[in-house]
PDB file of C-alpha atoms in Angstrom:
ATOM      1  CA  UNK A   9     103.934  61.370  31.394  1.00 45.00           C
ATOM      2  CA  UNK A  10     105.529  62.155  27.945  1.00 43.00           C
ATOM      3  CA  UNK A  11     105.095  65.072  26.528  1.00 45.00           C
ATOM      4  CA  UNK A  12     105.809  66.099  23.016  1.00 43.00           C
ATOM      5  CA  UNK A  13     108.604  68.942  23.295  1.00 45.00           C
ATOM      6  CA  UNK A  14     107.145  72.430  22.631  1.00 45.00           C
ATOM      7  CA  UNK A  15     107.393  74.085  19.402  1.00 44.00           C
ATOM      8  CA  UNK A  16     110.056  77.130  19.131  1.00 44.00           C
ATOM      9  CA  UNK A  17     108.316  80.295  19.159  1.00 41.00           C
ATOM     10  CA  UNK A  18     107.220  81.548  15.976  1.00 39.00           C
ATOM     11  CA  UNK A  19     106.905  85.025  14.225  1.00 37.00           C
ATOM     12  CA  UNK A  20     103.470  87.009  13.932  1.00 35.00           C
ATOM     13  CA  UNK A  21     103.578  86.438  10.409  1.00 36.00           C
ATOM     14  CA  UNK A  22     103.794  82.577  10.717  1.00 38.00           C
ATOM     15  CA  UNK A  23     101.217  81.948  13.649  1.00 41.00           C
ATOM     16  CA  UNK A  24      97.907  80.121  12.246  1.00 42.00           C
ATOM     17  CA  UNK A  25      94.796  81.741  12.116  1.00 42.00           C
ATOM     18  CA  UNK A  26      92.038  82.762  14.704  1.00 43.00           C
ATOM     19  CA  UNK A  27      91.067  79.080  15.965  1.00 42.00           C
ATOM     20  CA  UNK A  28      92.415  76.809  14.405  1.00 46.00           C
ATOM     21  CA  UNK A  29      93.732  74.169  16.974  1.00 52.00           C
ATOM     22  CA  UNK A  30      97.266  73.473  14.743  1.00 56.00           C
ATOM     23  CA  UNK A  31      97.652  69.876  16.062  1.00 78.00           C
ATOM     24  CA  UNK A  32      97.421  70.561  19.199  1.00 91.00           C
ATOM     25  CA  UNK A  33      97.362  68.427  22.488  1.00 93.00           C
ATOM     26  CA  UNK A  34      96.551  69.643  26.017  1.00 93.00           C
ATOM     27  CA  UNK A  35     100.161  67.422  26.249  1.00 93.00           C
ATOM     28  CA  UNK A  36     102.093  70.003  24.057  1.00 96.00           C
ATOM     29  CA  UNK A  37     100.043  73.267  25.560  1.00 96.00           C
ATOM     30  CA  UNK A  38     101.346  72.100  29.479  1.00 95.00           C
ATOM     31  CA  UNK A  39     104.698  71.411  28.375  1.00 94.00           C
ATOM     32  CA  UNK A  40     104.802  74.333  26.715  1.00 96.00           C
ATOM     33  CA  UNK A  41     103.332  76.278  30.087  1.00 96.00           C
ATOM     34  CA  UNK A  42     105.509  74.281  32.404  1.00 93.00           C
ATOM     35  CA  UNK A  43     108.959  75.914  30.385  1.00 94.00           C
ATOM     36  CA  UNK A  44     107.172  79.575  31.280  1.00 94.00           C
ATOM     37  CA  UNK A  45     107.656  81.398  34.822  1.00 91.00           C
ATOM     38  CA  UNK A  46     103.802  80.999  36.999  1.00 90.00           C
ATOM     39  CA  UNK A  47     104.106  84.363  37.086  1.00 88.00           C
ATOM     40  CA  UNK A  48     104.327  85.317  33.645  1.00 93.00           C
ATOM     41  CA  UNK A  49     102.236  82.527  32.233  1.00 95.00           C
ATOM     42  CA  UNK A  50      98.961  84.018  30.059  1.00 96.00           C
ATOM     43  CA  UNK A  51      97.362  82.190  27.201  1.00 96.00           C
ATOM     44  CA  UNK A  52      99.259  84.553  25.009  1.00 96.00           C
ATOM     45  CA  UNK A  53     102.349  83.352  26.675  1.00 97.00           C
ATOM     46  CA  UNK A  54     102.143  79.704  25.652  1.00 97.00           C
ATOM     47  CA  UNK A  55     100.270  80.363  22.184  1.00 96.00           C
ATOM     48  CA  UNK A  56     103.705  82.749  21.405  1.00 96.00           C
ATOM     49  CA  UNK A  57     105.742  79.880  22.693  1.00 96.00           C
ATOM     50  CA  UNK A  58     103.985  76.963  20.178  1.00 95.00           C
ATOM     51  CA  UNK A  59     103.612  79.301  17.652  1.00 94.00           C
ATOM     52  CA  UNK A  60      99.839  79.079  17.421  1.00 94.00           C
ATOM     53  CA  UNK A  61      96.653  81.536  17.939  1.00 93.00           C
ATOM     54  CA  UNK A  62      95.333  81.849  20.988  1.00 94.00           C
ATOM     55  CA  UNK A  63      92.448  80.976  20.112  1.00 93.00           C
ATOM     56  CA  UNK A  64      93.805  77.489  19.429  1.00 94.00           C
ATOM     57  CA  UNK A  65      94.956  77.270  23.307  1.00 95.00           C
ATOM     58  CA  UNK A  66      91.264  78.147  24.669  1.00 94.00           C
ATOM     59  CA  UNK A  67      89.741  75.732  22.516  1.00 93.00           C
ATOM     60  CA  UNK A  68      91.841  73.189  25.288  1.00 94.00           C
ATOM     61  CA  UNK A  69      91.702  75.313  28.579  1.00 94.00           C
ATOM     62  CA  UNK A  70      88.968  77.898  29.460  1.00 92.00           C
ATOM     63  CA  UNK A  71      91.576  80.547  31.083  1.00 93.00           C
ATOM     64  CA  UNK A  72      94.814  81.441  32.965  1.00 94.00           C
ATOM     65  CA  UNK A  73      93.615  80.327  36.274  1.00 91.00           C
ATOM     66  CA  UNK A  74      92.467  76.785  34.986  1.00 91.00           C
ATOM     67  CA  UNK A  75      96.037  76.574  33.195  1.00 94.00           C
ATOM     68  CA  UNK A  76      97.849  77.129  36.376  1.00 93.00           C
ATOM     69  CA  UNK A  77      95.993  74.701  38.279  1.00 89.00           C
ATOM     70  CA  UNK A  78      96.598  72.189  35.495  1.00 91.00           C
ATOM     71  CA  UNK A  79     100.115  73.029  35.392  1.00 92.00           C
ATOM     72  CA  UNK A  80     100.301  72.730  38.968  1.00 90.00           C
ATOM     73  CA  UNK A  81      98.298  69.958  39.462  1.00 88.00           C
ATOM     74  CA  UNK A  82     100.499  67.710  36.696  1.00 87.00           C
ATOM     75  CA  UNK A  83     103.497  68.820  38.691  1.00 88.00           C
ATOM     76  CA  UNK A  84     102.548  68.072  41.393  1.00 88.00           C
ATOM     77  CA  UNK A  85     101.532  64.937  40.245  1.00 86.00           C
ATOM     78  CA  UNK A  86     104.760  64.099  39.093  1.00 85.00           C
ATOM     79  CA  UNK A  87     106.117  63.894  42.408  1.00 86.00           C
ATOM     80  CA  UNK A  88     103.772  62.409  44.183  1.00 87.00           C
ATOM     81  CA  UNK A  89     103.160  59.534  41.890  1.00 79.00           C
ATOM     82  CA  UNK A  90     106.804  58.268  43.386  1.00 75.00           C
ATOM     83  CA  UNK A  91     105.009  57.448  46.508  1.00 73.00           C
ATOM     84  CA  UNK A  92     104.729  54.267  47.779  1.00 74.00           C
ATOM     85  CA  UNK A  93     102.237  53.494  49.965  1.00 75.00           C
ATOM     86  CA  UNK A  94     102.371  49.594  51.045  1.00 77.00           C
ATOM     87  CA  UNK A  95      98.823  48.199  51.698  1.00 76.00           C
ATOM     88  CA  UNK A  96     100.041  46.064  54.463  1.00 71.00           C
ATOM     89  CA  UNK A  97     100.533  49.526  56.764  1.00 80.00           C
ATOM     90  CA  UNK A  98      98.252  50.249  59.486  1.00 93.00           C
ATOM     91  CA  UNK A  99      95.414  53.207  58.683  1.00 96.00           C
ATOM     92  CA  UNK A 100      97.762  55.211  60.908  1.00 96.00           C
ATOM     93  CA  UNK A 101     100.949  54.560  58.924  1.00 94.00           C
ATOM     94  CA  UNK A 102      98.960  55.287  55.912  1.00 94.00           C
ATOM     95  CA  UNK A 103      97.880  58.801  56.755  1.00 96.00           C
ATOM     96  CA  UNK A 104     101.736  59.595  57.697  1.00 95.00           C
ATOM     97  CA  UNK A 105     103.049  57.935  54.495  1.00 93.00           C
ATOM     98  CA  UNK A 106     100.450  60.126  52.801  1.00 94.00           C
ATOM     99  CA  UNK A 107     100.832  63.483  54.404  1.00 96.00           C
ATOM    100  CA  UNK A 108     104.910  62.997  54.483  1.00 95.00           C
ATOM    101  CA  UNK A 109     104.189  62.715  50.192  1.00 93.00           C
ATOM    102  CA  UNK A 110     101.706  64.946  49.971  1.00 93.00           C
ATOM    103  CA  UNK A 111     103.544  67.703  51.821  1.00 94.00           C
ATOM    104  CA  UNK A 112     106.993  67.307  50.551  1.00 93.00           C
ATOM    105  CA  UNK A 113     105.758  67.307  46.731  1.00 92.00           C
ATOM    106  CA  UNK A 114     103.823  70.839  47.195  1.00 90.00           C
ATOM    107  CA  UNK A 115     107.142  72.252  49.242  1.00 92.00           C
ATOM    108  CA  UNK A 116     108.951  70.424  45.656  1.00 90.00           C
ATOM    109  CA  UNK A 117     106.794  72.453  42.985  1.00 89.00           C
ATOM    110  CA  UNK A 118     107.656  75.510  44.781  1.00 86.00           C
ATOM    111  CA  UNK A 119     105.418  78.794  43.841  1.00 83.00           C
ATOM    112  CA  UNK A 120     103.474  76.778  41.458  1.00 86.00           C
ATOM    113  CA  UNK A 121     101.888  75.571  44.990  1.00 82.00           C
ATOM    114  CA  UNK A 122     100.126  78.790  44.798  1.00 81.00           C
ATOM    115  CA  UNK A 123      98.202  77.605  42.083  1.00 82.00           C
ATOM    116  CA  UNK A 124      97.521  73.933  43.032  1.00 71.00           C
ATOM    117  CA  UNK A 125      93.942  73.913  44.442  1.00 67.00           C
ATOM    118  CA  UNK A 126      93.362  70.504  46.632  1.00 59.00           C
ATOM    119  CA  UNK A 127      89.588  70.259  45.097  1.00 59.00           C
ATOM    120  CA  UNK A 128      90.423  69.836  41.684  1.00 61.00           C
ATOM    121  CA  UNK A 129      89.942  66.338  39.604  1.00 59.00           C
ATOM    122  CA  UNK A 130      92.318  64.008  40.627  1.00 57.00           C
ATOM    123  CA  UNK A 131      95.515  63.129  38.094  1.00 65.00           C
ATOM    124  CA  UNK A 132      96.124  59.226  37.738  1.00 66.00           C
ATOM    125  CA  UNK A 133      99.602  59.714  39.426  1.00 71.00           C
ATOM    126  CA  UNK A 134      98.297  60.944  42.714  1.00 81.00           C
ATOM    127  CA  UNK A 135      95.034  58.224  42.572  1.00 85.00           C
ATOM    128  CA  UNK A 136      96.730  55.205  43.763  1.00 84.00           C
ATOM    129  CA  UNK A 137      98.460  56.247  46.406  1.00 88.00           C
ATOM    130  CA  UNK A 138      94.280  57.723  47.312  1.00 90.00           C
ATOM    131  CA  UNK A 139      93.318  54.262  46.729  1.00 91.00           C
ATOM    132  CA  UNK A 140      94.948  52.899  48.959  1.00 91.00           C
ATOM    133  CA  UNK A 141      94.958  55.467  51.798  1.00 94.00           C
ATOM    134  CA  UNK A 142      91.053  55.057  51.593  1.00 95.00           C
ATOM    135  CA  UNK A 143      91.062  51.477  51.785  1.00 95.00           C
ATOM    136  CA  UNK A 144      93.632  51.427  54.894  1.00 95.00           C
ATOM    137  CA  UNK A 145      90.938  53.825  56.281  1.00 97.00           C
ATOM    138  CA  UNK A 146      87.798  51.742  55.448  1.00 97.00           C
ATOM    139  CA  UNK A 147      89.403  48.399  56.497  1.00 96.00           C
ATOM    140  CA  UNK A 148      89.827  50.096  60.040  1.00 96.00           C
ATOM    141  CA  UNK A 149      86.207  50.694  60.232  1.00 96.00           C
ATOM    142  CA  UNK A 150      85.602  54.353  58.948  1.00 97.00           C
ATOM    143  CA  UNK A 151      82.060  54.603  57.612  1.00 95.00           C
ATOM    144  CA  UNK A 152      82.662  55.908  53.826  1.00 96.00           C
ATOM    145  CA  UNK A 153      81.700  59.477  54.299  1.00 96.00           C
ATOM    146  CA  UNK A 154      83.783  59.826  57.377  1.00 96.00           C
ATOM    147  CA  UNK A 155      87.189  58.187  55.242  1.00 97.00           C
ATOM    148  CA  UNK A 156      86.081  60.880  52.685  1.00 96.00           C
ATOM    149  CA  UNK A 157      86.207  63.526  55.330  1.00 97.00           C
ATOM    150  CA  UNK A 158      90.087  62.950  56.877  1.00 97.00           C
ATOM    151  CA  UNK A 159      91.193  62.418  53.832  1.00 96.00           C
ATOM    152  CA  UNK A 160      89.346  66.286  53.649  1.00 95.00           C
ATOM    153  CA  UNK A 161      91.242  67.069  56.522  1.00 97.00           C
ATOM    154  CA  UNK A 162      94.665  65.512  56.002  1.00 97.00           C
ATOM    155  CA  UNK A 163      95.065  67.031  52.475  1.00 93.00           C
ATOM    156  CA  UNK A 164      93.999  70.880  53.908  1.00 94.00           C
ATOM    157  CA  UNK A 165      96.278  70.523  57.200  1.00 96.00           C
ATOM    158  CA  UNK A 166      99.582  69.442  54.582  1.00 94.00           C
ATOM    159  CA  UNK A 167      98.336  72.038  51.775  1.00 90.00           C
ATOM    160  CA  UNK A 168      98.579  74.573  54.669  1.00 91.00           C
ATOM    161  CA  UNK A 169     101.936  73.382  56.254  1.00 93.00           C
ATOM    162  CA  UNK A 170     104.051  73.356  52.721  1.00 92.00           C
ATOM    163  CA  UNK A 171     102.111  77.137  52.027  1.00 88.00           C
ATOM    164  CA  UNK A 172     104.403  78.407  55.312  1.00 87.00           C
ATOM    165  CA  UNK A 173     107.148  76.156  54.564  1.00 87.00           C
ATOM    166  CA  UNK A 174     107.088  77.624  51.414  1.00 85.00           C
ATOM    167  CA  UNK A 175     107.213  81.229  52.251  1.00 83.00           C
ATOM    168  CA  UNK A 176     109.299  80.600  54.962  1.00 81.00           C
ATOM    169  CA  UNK A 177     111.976  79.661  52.906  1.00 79.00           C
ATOM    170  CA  UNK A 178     111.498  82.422  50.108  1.00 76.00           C
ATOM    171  CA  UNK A 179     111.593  85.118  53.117  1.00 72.00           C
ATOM    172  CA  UNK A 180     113.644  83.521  55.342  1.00 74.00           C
ATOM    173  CA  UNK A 181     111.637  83.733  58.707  1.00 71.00           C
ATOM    174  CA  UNK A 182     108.404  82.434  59.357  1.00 71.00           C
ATOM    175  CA  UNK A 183     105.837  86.212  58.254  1.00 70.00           C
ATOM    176  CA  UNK A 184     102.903  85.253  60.744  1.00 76.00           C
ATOM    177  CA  UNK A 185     105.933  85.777  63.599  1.00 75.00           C
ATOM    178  CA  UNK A 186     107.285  87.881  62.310  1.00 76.00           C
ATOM    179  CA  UNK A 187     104.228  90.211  62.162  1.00 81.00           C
ATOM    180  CA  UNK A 188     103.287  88.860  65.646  1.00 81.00           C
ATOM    181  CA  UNK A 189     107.222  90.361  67.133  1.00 80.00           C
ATOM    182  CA  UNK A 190     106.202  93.758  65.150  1.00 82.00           C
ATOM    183  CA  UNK A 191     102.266  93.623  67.036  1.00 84.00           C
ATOM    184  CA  UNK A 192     104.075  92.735  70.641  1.00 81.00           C
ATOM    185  CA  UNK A 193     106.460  95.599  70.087  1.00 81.00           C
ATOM    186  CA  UNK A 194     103.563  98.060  69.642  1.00 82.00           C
ATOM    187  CA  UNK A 195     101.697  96.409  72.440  1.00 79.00           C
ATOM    188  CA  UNK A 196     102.342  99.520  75.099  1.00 73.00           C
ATOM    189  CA  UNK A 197     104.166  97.850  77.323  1.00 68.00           C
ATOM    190  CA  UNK A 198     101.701  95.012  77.998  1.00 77.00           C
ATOM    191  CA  UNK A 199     102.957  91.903  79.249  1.00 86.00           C
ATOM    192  CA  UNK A 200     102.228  88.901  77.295  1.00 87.00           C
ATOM    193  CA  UNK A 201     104.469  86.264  78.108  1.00 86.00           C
ATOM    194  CA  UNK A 202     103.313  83.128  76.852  1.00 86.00           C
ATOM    195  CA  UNK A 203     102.468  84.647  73.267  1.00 84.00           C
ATOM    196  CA  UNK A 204     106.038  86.639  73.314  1.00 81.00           C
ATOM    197  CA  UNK A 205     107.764  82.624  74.081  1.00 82.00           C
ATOM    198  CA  UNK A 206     105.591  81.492  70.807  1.00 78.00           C
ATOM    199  CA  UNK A 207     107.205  84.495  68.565  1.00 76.00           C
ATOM    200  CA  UNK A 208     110.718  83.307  69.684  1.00 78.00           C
ATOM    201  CA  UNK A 209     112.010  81.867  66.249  1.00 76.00           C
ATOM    202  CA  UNK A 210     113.539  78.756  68.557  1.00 79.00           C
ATOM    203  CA  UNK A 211     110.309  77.578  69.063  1.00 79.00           C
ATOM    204  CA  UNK A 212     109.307  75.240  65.910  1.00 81.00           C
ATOM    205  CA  UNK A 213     106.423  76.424  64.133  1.00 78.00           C
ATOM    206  CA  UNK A 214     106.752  75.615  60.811  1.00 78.00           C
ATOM    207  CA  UNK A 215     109.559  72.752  60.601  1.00 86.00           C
ATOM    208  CA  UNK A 216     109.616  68.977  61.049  1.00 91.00           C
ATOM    209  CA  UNK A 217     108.341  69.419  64.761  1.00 92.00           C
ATOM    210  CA  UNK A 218     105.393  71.170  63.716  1.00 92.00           C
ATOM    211  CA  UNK A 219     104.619  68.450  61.005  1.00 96.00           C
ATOM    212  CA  UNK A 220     104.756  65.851  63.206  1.00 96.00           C
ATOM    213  CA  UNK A 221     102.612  67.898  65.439  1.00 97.00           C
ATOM    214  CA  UNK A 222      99.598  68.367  63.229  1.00 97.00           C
ATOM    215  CA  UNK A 223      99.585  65.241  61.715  1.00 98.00           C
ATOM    216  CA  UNK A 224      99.771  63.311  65.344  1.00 98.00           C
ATOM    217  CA  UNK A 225      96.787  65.298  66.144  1.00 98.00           C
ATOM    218  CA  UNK A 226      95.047  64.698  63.335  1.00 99.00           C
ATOM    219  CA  UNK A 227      95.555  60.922  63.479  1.00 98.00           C
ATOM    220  CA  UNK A 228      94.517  61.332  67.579  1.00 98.00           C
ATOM    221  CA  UNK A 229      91.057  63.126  66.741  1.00 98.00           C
ATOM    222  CA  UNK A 230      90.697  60.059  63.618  1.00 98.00           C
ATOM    223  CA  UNK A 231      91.168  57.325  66.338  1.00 98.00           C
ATOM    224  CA  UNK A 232      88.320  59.005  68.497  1.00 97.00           C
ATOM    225  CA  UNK A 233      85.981  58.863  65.656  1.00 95.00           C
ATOM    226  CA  UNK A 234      86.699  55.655  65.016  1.00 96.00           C
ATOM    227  CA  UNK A 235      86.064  54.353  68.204  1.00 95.00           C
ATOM    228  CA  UNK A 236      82.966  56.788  68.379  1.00 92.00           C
ATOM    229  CA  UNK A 237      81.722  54.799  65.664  1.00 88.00           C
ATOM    230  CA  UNK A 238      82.367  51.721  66.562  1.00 85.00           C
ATOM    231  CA  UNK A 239      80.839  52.099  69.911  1.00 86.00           C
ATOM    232  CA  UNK A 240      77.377  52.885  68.286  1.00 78.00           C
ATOM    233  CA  UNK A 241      77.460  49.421  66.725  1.00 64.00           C
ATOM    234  CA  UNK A 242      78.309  47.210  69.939  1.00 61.00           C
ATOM    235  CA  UNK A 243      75.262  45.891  71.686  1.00 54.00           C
TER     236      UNK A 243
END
């Protein structure tokens, strides 16, 4: 997407008055956002950085939280537009081509993943490789609500992987085990093996293994719908 570079930030004295929109694009306003740290992004923040009222910047978006999600969602974008999914690939290859994308471009936009909220409209750049995920689904046989639905799924399991993957690598050990060594060690003296062997940071959790993990089941529990459906057409 081009964007038109943002404006250098401008004094008090030369910003435009209450409302006026100064030219602007939503273009210029995410470009602007997208040079700004998630965390200190405000209206305020990106009207000081185009040199414009705010007032100018809600006439485009409504708030903060719809500005991160549209920053997030256009970065987000960016990456996963570069996937390729071939149309020739089974259903199954589809859903693994899709997940690998989906997952890797959240872990790519970093904290702005914090912000990117799977519901939201879809950008043109992550469309086609939908398109033809759904039709790989449908030409297997999946009714259209139930293509609608693992897509659902798929998109919440890799949302939830790159959110640990994420924090994982900003603290450096997986939290939820860590918290889980800290609960055992207050646990009295109570034996509980099999959850202690889980805590053990050599067991794989949130890395490749458990990628390939979730996304085998989910493609396991697809296949049994499928054939669930199918067997309520035969004769």
């Amino acid at each position: 997407m081009t964007r038109t570079p943002a404006a250098e930030p401008a004094s008090a004295g030369a910003l435009r008055g209450p409302g006026k929109r100064a030219g602007l694009t939503l273009e210029q306003i995410l470009a602007a956002a997208r040079t700004i740290d998630p965390r200190s992004l405000t209206m305020q923040a990106v009207a000081d950085t185009l040199g414009v009222d705010r007032k100018a910047v809600h006439h485009y978006v409504r708030d903060r939280e719809t500005l991160l999600d549209l920053v997030a969602r256009e970065a987000f974008a960016e990456h996963f537009a570069a996937a390729h999914l071939a149309e020739s690939e089974s259903w199954q290859q589809a859903c693994r081509a899709y997940a690998t994308a989906f997952t890797e471009s959240l872990i790519a936009i970093g904290s702005l993943g914090d912000y990117f909220r799977p519901g939201s409209p879809l950008l043109v750049g992550i469309i086609a490789p939908t398109e033809v995920l759904l039709s790989a689904l449908l030409d297997a046989g999946f009714d259209d609500e139930t293509a609608a639905q693992c897509l659902m799924l798929l998109t919440f399991i890799c949302t939830g992987f790159a959110r640990t993957a994420t924090l994982t690598s900003e603290a450096g050990e997986h939290l939820g085990l860590a918290q889980l060594r800290l609960a055992l060690e207050d646990s009295a003296g109570a034996s509980f093996p099999h959850v202690t062997h889980m805590g053990d940071p050599s067991v794989d959790t949130s890395g490749a293994g458990q990628f390939r993990t979730s996304i085998d089941v989910f493609i396991s529990g697809c296949e049994d719908l499928l054939k669930a459906q199918k067997s309520v057409g035969e004769p």
